[in-house]
């Protein structure tokens, strides 16, 4: 059980995270993470079977910044907008200034000349730590439910 202020801080962290990605403010995305962090996008089947294969896997804030460089300067793709809908977080464990949190998510994709479709649905499995700059992700695993993904996953989930 956590106090309301801690719960609300996690809700606010997820809301700010979604707002930055939805506004394509890519430079702000790594600031949600600790320098030594993990960010993974992995199919549910692999996660549940303990298989390490992930669609995306980054192990530091530097790797997150490299991904942003790739989005802006090296990857060629049809542009699209994302819209994140993140459910209320379930705080599974509290250990001092570290939380284990789970929240469902849905990410919608809209290409300017097409109808909106569902890009990804699943759950976030997070380890969140309190820092002097507020709560940050030590780890964010995006476990998507479908075995199928679009032919390219460009933007963070």
Coordinates of N, CA and C in Angstrom, one line a residue:
X1 N 0.8 -1.2 0.0 CA 0.0 0.0 0.0 C 0.9 1.2 0.0
X2 N 0.6 2.2 -0.9 CA 1.3 3.4 -0.9 C 0.4 4.6 -0.6
X3 N 1.0 5.7 -0.2 CA 0.2 6.9 0.1 C -0.3 7.5 -1.2
X4 N -1.3 8.4 -1.1 CA -1.9 8.9 -2.3 C -1.0 9.8 -3.1
X5 N -0.1 10.5 -2.4 CA 0.9 11.4 -3.1 C 1.8 10.5 -4.0
X6 N 2.2 9.4 -3.5 CA 3.1 8.5 -4.4 C 2.3 7.9 -5.5
X7 N 1.1 7.4 -5.3 CA 0.2 7.0 -6.4 C 0.0 8.0 -7.4
X8 N -0.3 9.2 -7.0 CA -0.5 10.3 -7.9 C 0.7 10.7 -8.7
X9 N 1.9 10.6 -8.1 CA 3.1 10.8 -8.8 C 3.4 9.9 -9.9
X10 N 3.0 8.6 -9.7 CA 3.1 7.6 -10.8 C 2.1 7.9 -11.9
X11 N 0.9 8.3 -11.5 CA -0.1 8.6 -12.5 C 0.4 9.8 -13.3
X12 N 0.9 10.8 -12.7 CA 1.5 12.0 -13.4 C 2.6 11.6 -14.3
X13 N 3.5 10.7 -13.8 CA 4.7 10.3 -14.6 C 4.2 9.7 -15.9
X14 N 3.2 8.8 -15.8 CA 2.6 8.2 -17.0 C 2.0 9.2 -17.9
X15 N 1.2 10.1 -17.4 CA 0.5 11.1 -18.2 C 1.6 12.0 -18.9
X16 N 2.6 12.4 -18.2 CA 3.6 13.2 -18.8 C 4.4 12.5 -19.9
X17 N 4.7 11.2 -19.6 CA 5.3 10.3 -20.6 C 4.5 10.3 -21.9
X18 N 3.2 10.0 -21.8 CA 2.3 9.9 -22.9 C 2.3 11.2 -23.7
X19 N 2.1 12.3 -23.0 CA 2.0 13.6 -23.6 C 3.3 14.0 -24.4
X20 N 4.4 13.6 -23.9 CA 5.7 13.9 -24.6 C 5.7 13.1 -25.9
X21 N 5.4 11.8 -25.8 CA 5.5 11.0 -27.0 C 4.4 11.4 -28.0
X22 N 3.2 11.7 -27.6 CA 2.1 12.1 -28.5 C 2.4 13.4 -29.2
X23 N 3.1 14.3 -28.5 CA 3.5 15.6 -29.1 C 4.8 15.5 -29.9
X24 N 5.4 14.3 -30.0 CA 6.6 14.0 -30.7 C 7.8 14.9 -30.2
X25 N 7.8 15.1 -28.9 CA 8.9 15.8 -28.3 C 10.0 14.8 -27.9
X26 N 10.6 14.3 -28.9 CA 11.6 13.2 -28.8 C 12.7 13.5 -27.8
X27 N 13.2 14.7 -27.8 CA 14.4 15.0 -27.0 C 14.0 14.9 -25.5
X28 N 12.8 15.0 -25.1 CA 12.4 14.9 -23.7 C 12.2 13.5 -23.3
X29 N 12.0 12.5 -24.2 CA 11.7 11.1 -23.8 C 12.8 10.5 -22.9
X30 N 14.1 10.6 -23.3 CA 15.1 10.0 -22.4 C 15.1 10.6 -20.9
X31 N 14.6 11.8 -20.8 CA 14.6 12.4 -19.4 C 13.7 11.7 -18.4
X32 N 12.8 10.8 -18.9 CA 12.0 10.1 -18.0 C 12.7 8.9 -17.4
X33 N 13.9 8.6 -17.8 CA 14.7 7.5 -17.4 C 16.0 7.9 -16.6
X34 N 16.4 6.9 -15.8 CA 17.7 7.1 -15.2 C 18.8 6.9 -16.2
X35 N 20.0 7.3 -15.9 CA 21.1 7.1 -16.8 C 21.3 5.6 -17.1
X36 N 21.3 4.8 -16.1 CA 21.4 3.4 -16.2 C 20.0 2.8 -16.2
X37 N 19.5 2.5 -17.3 CA 18.1 2.1 -17.4 C 17.9 1.0 -18.4
X38 N 16.7 0.4 -18.4 CA 16.3 -0.6 -19.4 C 15.0 -0.1 -20.0
X39 N 14.9 -0.2 -21.3 CA 13.7 0.0 -22.1 C 13.6 -1.1 -23.1
X40 N 12.5 -1.9 -23.0 CA 12.3 -3.0 -23.9 C 10.9 -3.0 -24.4
X41 N 10.7 -3.4 -25.6 CA 9.4 -3.7 -26.2 C 9.5 -5.2 -26.6
X42 N 8.6 -6.0 -26.0 CA 8.7 -7.4 -26.1 C 7.4 -8.1 -26.3
X43 N 7.3 -9.1 -27.2 CA 6.0 -9.8 -27.3 C 5.7 -10.5 -26.0
X44 N 4.4 -10.6 -25.7 CA 3.9 -11.3 -24.5 C 4.4 -12.7 -24.4
X45 N 4.3 -13.4 -25.5 CA 4.7 -14.8 -25.6 C 6.2 -15.0 -25.1
X46 N 7.1 -14.2 -25.7 CA 8.5 -14.3 -25.3 C 8.7 -14.0 -23.8
X47 N 8.0 -12.9 -23.3 CA 8.1 -12.5 -21.9 C 7.6 -13.7 -21.0
X48 N 6.5 -14.3 -21.3 CA 5.9 -15.3 -20.5 C 6.8 -16.6 -20.5
X49 N 7.4 -16.9 -21.6 CA 8.3 -18.0 -21.7 C 9.7 -17.8 -21.2
X50 N 10.0 -16.6 -20.8 CA 11.3 -16.2 -20.3 C 12.3 -16.1 -21.5
X51 N 11.9 -15.9 -22.7 CA 12.8 -15.8 -23.8 C 13.2 -14.4 -24.0
X52 N 14.5 -14.1 -24.2 CA 15.0 -12.8 -24.2 C 14.8 -11.9 -25.4
X53 N 14.3 -12.5 -26.5 CA 14.2 -11.8 -27.8 C 13.1 -10.7 -27.6
X54 N 13.5 -9.5 -27.9 CA 12.7 -8.3 -27.9 C 12.7 -7.6 -29.2
X55 N 11.6 -6.9 -29.5 CA 11.6 -6.1 -30.7 C 12.5 -4.9 -30.6
X56 N 12.5 -4.2 -29.5 CA 13.5 -3.2 -29.2 C 14.0 -3.4 -27.8
X57 N 15.3 -3.2 -27.6 CA 15.9 -3.3 -26.3 C 17.1 -2.4 -26.1
X58 N 17.0 -1.5 -25.1 CA 18.0 -0.5 -24.9 C 18.4 -0.6 -23.4
X59 N 19.6 -0.3 -23.1 CA 20.1 -0.5 -21.8 C 20.8 0.7 -21.2
X60 N 20.5 1.9 -21.7 CA 21.0 3.1 -21.0 C 20.3 4.3 -21.6
X61 N 20.4 5.4 -21.0 CA 19.8 6.6 -21.5 C 20.6 7.0 -22.8
X62 N 21.9 6.7 -22.9 CA 22.6 7.0 -24.1 C 22.0 6.2 -25.3
X63 N 21.6 5.0 -25.1 CA 20.9 4.2 -26.2 C 19.6 4.8 -26.5
X64 N 18.9 5.4 -25.6 CA 17.6 6.0 -25.9 C 17.8 7.2 -26.7
X65 N 18.9 8.0 -26.4 CA 19.2 9.2 -27.2 C 19.6 8.8 -28.6
X66 N 20.3 7.7 -28.7 CA 20.7 7.2 -30.1 C 19.5 6.8 -30.9
X67 N 18.5 6.3 -30.2 CA 17.2 6.0 -30.9 C 16.5 7.2 -31.4
X68 N 16.6 8.3 -30.6 CA 16.0 9.6 -31.1 C 16.8 10.1 -32.3
X69 N 18.1 10.0 -32.2 CA 18.9 10.4 -33.4 C 18.4 9.6 -34.6
X70 N 18.2 8.3 -34.5 CA 17.8 7.4 -35.6 C 16.4 7.9 -36.1
X71 N 15.5 8.2 -35.2 CA 14.2 8.7 -35.6 C 14.3 9.9 -36.5
X72 N 15.1 10.8 -36.0 CA 15.2 12.1 -36.7 C 16.0 12.1 -38.0
X73 N 17.1 11.4 -37.9 CA 18.2 11.6 -38.9 C 18.5 10.4 -39.8
X74 N 18.1 9.2 -39.5 CA 18.5 8.1 -40.3 C 17.4 7.2 -40.8
X75 N 16.3 7.1 -40.1 CA 15.2 6.3 -40.5 C 14.2 7.0 -41.4
X76 N 13.9 6.3 -42.5 CA 12.9 6.8 -43.5 C 11.6 6.0 -43.4
X77 N 10.6 6.7 -43.1 CA 9.3 6.1 -42.9 C 8.1 7.1 -43.2
X78 N 7.0 6.5 -43.4 CA 5.8 7.4 -43.5 C 5.5 8.0 -42.1
X79 N 5.4 9.3 -42.0 CA 5.1 9.9 -40.7 C 3.7 9.5 -40.2
X80 N 3.7 9.4 -38.9 CA 2.4 9.1 -38.3 C 2.3 9.8 -36.9
X81 N 1.1 9.9 -36.3 CA 0.9 10.4 -35.0 C 0.6 9.2 -34.1
X82 N 1.0 9.3 -32.9 CA 0.6 8.3 -31.9 C -0.3 9.0 -30.8
X83 N -1.2 8.2 -30.2 CA -2.0 8.6 -29.1 C -2.0 7.5 -28.1
X84 N -1.4 7.8 -26.9 CA -1.3 6.8 -25.8 C -2.5 6.9 -24.9
X85 N -3.0 5.8 -24.5 CA -4.1 5.7 -23.4 C -3.5 4.7 -22.4
X86 N -3.2 5.2 -21.2 CA -2.6 4.4 -20.2 C -3.5 4.3 -19.0
X87 N -3.8 3.1 -18.6 CA -4.7 2.8 -17.5 C -4.0 3.2 -16.2
X88 N -4.9 3.2 -15.1 CA -4.3 3.5 -13.8 C -3.3 2.5 -13.4
X89 N -2.2 3.0 -12.8 CA -1.2 2.0 -12.4 C -1.5 1.2 -11.2
X90 N -1.0 0.0 -11.2 CA -1.1 -0.9 -10.0 C 0.3 -1.0 -9.4
X91 N 0.4 -0.5 -8.2 CA 1.7 -0.6 -7.6 C 1.8 -1.9 -6.9
X92 N 2.7 -2.8 -7.5 CA 2.8 -4.1 -7.1 C 3.8 -4.3 -5.9
X93 N 4.7 -3.4 -5.7 CA 5.7 -3.5 -4.6 C 6.3 -2.1 -4.4
X94 N 6.5 -1.9 -3.1 CA 7.2 -0.7 -2.6 C 8.4 -1.1 -1.8
X95 N 9.6 -0.6 -2.2 CA 10.8 -0.9 -1.4 C 11.6 0.3 -1.3
X96 N 11.4 1.1 -0.2 CA 12.0 2.4 0.0 C 11.6 3.3 -1.1
X97 N 12.6 3.8 -1.9 CA 12.3 4.7 -3.0 C 12.2 4.1 -4.3
X98 N 11.8 2.8 -4.3 CA 11.7 2.0 -5.6 C 10.3 1.4 -5.6
X99 N 9.6 1.5 -6.7 CA 8.3 0.9 -6.9 C 8.4 0.0 -8.1
X100 N 7.6 -1.1 -8.0 CA 7.3 -2.0 -9.1 C 5.9 -1.7 -9.5
X101 N 5.7 -1.3 -10.8 CA 4.4 -0.8 -11.2 C 4.0 -1.5 -12.5
X102 N 2.7 -1.8 -12.6 CA 2.1 -2.3 -13.8 C 0.9 -1.5 -14.3
X103 N 0.9 -1.2 -15.6 CA -0.3 -0.4 -16.1 C -0.5 -0.9 -17.5
X104 N -1.8 -1.1 -17.9 CA -2.2 -1.4 -19.2 C -2.0 -0.2 -20.1
X105 N -1.8 -0.4 -21.4 CA -1.7 0.7 -22.4 C -2.3 0.3 -23.7
X106 N -2.7 1.3 -24.4 CA -3.1 1.1 -25.8 C -2.4 2.3 -26.6
X107 N -1.8 2.0 -27.7 CA -1.3 3.1 -28.5 C -1.9 3.1 -29.9
X108 N -2.5 4.2 -30.3 CA -3.2 4.3 -31.6 C -2.3 5.0 -32.5
X109 N -2.3 4.7 -33.8 CA -1.5 5.3 -34.8 C -2.4 5.9 -35.9
X110 N -2.1 7.2 -36.2 CA -2.8 7.8 -37.3 C -1.8 8.4 -38.3
X111 N -2.0 7.8 -39.5 CA -1.2 8.4 -40.7 C -2.1 9.5 -41.3
X112 N -1.5 10.6 -41.7 CA -2.3 11.7 -42.1 C -3.4 11.4 -43.2
X113 N -3.2 10.4 -44.0 CA -4.1 10.1 -45.1 C -4.9 8.8 -44.9
X114 N -4.9 8.3 -43.7 CA -5.6 7.1 -43.4 C -6.4 7.1 -42.1
X115 N -7.2 6.2 -41.9 CA -8.0 6.0 -40.7 C -7.0 5.6 -39.5
X116 N -7.4 6.0 -38.3 CA -6.6 5.6 -37.2 C -6.7 4.0 -37.0
X117 N -5.5 3.4 -36.6 CA -5.5 2.0 -36.3 C -4.8 1.8 -34.9
X118 N -4.9 0.6 -34.5 CA -4.3 0.2 -33.2 C -2.8 -0.2 -33.5
X119 N -1.9 0.5 -32.9 CA -0.5 0.2 -33.1 C 0.0 -0.9 -32.1
X120 N -0.4 -0.8 -30.9 CA 0.1 -1.7 -29.9 C -0.8 -1.7 -28.6
X121 N -1.1 -2.8 -28.1 CA -1.9 -3.0 -26.8 C -1.1 -3.9 -26.0
X122 N -1.0 -3.6 -24.7 CA -0.3 -4.5 -23.8 C -0.3 -3.9 -22.4
X123 N 0.9 -4.1 -21.7 CA 1.1 -3.6 -20.4 C 2.5 -3.1 -20.2
X124 N 2.7 -2.1 -19.4 CA 4.0 -1.7 -19.0 C 4.3 -2.4 -17.7
X125 N 5.5 -2.9 -17.6 CA 6.0 -3.4 -16.3 C 7.2 -2.5 -16.0
X126 N 7.1 -1.7 -14.9 CA 8.0 -0.7 -14.6 C 8.7 -0.8 -13.3
X127 N 9.9 -0.4 -13.2 CA 10.6 -0.2 -12.0 C 10.9 1.3 -12.0
X128 N 10.3 2.0 -11.0 CA 10.3 3.5 -10.9 C 11.1 3.8 -9.6
X129 N 12.0 4.8 -9.7 CA 12.8 5.2 -8.5 C 12.6 6.7 -8.3
X130 N 12.5 7.0 -7.0 CA 12.5 8.5 -6.6 C 13.9 9.0 -6.7
X131 N 14.0 10.2 -7.3 CA 15.3 10.9 -7.5 C 15.1 12.3 -7.0
X132 N 16.2 13.0 -7.0 CA 16.1 14.5 -6.6 C 15.3 15.2 -7.7
X133 N 15.2 14.7 -8.9 CA 14.4 15.3 -10.0 C 13.0 14.7 -10.1
X134 N 12.6 14.0 -9.1 CA 11.3 13.3 -9.2 C 11.4 11.9 -9.6
X135 N 10.3 11.2 -9.9 CA 10.3 9.8 -10.2 C 10.8 9.6 -11.6
X136 N 11.6 8.5 -11.8 CA 12.2 8.2 -13.1 C 12.1 6.7 -13.3
X137 N 12.1 6.3 -14.5 CA 12.1 4.9 -14.8 C 13.5 4.3 -14.8
X138 N 13.6 3.3 -13.9 CA 14.9 2.5 -14.0 C 14.7 1.4 -15.0
X139 N 13.5 1.0 -15.2 CA 13.1 0.0 -16.2 C 11.7 0.2 -16.7
X140 N 11.5 0.1 -18.0 CA 10.2 0.1 -18.6 C 10.1 -1.0 -19.6
X141 N 9.4 -2.0 -19.3 CA 9.1 -3.1 -20.3 C 7.7 -2.9 -20.9
X142 N 7.7 -2.8 -22.2 CA 6.4 -2.7 -22.9 C 6.1 -4.1 -23.4
X143 N 5.2 -4.8 -22.8 CA 4.9 -6.2 -23.2 C 3.6 -6.1 -24.0
X144 N 3.8 -6.3 -25.3 CA 2.6 -6.2 -26.2 C 1.9 -7.6 -26.4
X145 N 0.6 -7.5 -26.5 CA -0.2 -8.8 -26.5 C -0.2 -9.6 -27.8
X146 N -0.2 -8.9 -28.9 CA -0.2 -9.6 -30.2 C 1.1 -10.2 -30.6
X147 N 1.1 -11.2 -31.3 CA 2.3 -11.8 -31.8 C 2.7 -11.1 -33.1
X148 N 1.8 -10.2 -33.6 CA 2.1 -9.5 -34.8 C 2.3 -8.0 -34.5
X149 N 3.2 -7.4 -35.2 CA 3.5 -6.0 -35.0 C 3.5 -5.4 -36.4
X150 N 3.3 -4.1 -36.5 CA 3.5 -3.5 -37.8 C 4.9 -3.7 -38.4
X151 N 5.0 -3.6 -39.7 CA 6.3 -3.9 -40.3 C 7.4 -3.0 -39.8
X152 N 7.1 -2.0 -39.1 CA 8.2 -1.2 -38.5 C 7.6 -0.5 -37.3
X153 N 8.5 -0.5 -36.3 CA 8.2 0.2 -35.0 C 9.2 1.3 -34.9
X154 N 8.8 2.5 -35.2 CA 9.7 3.6 -35.2 C 9.8 4.4 -33.9
X155 N 8.6 4.8 -33.4 CA 8.6 5.7 -32.2 C 8.5 4.8 -30.9
X156 N 8.9 5.4 -29.8 CA 8.8 4.7 -28.5 C 7.3 4.4 -28.2
X157 N 7.1 3.3 -27.5 CA 5.7 3.0 -27.1 C 5.4 3.6 -25.8

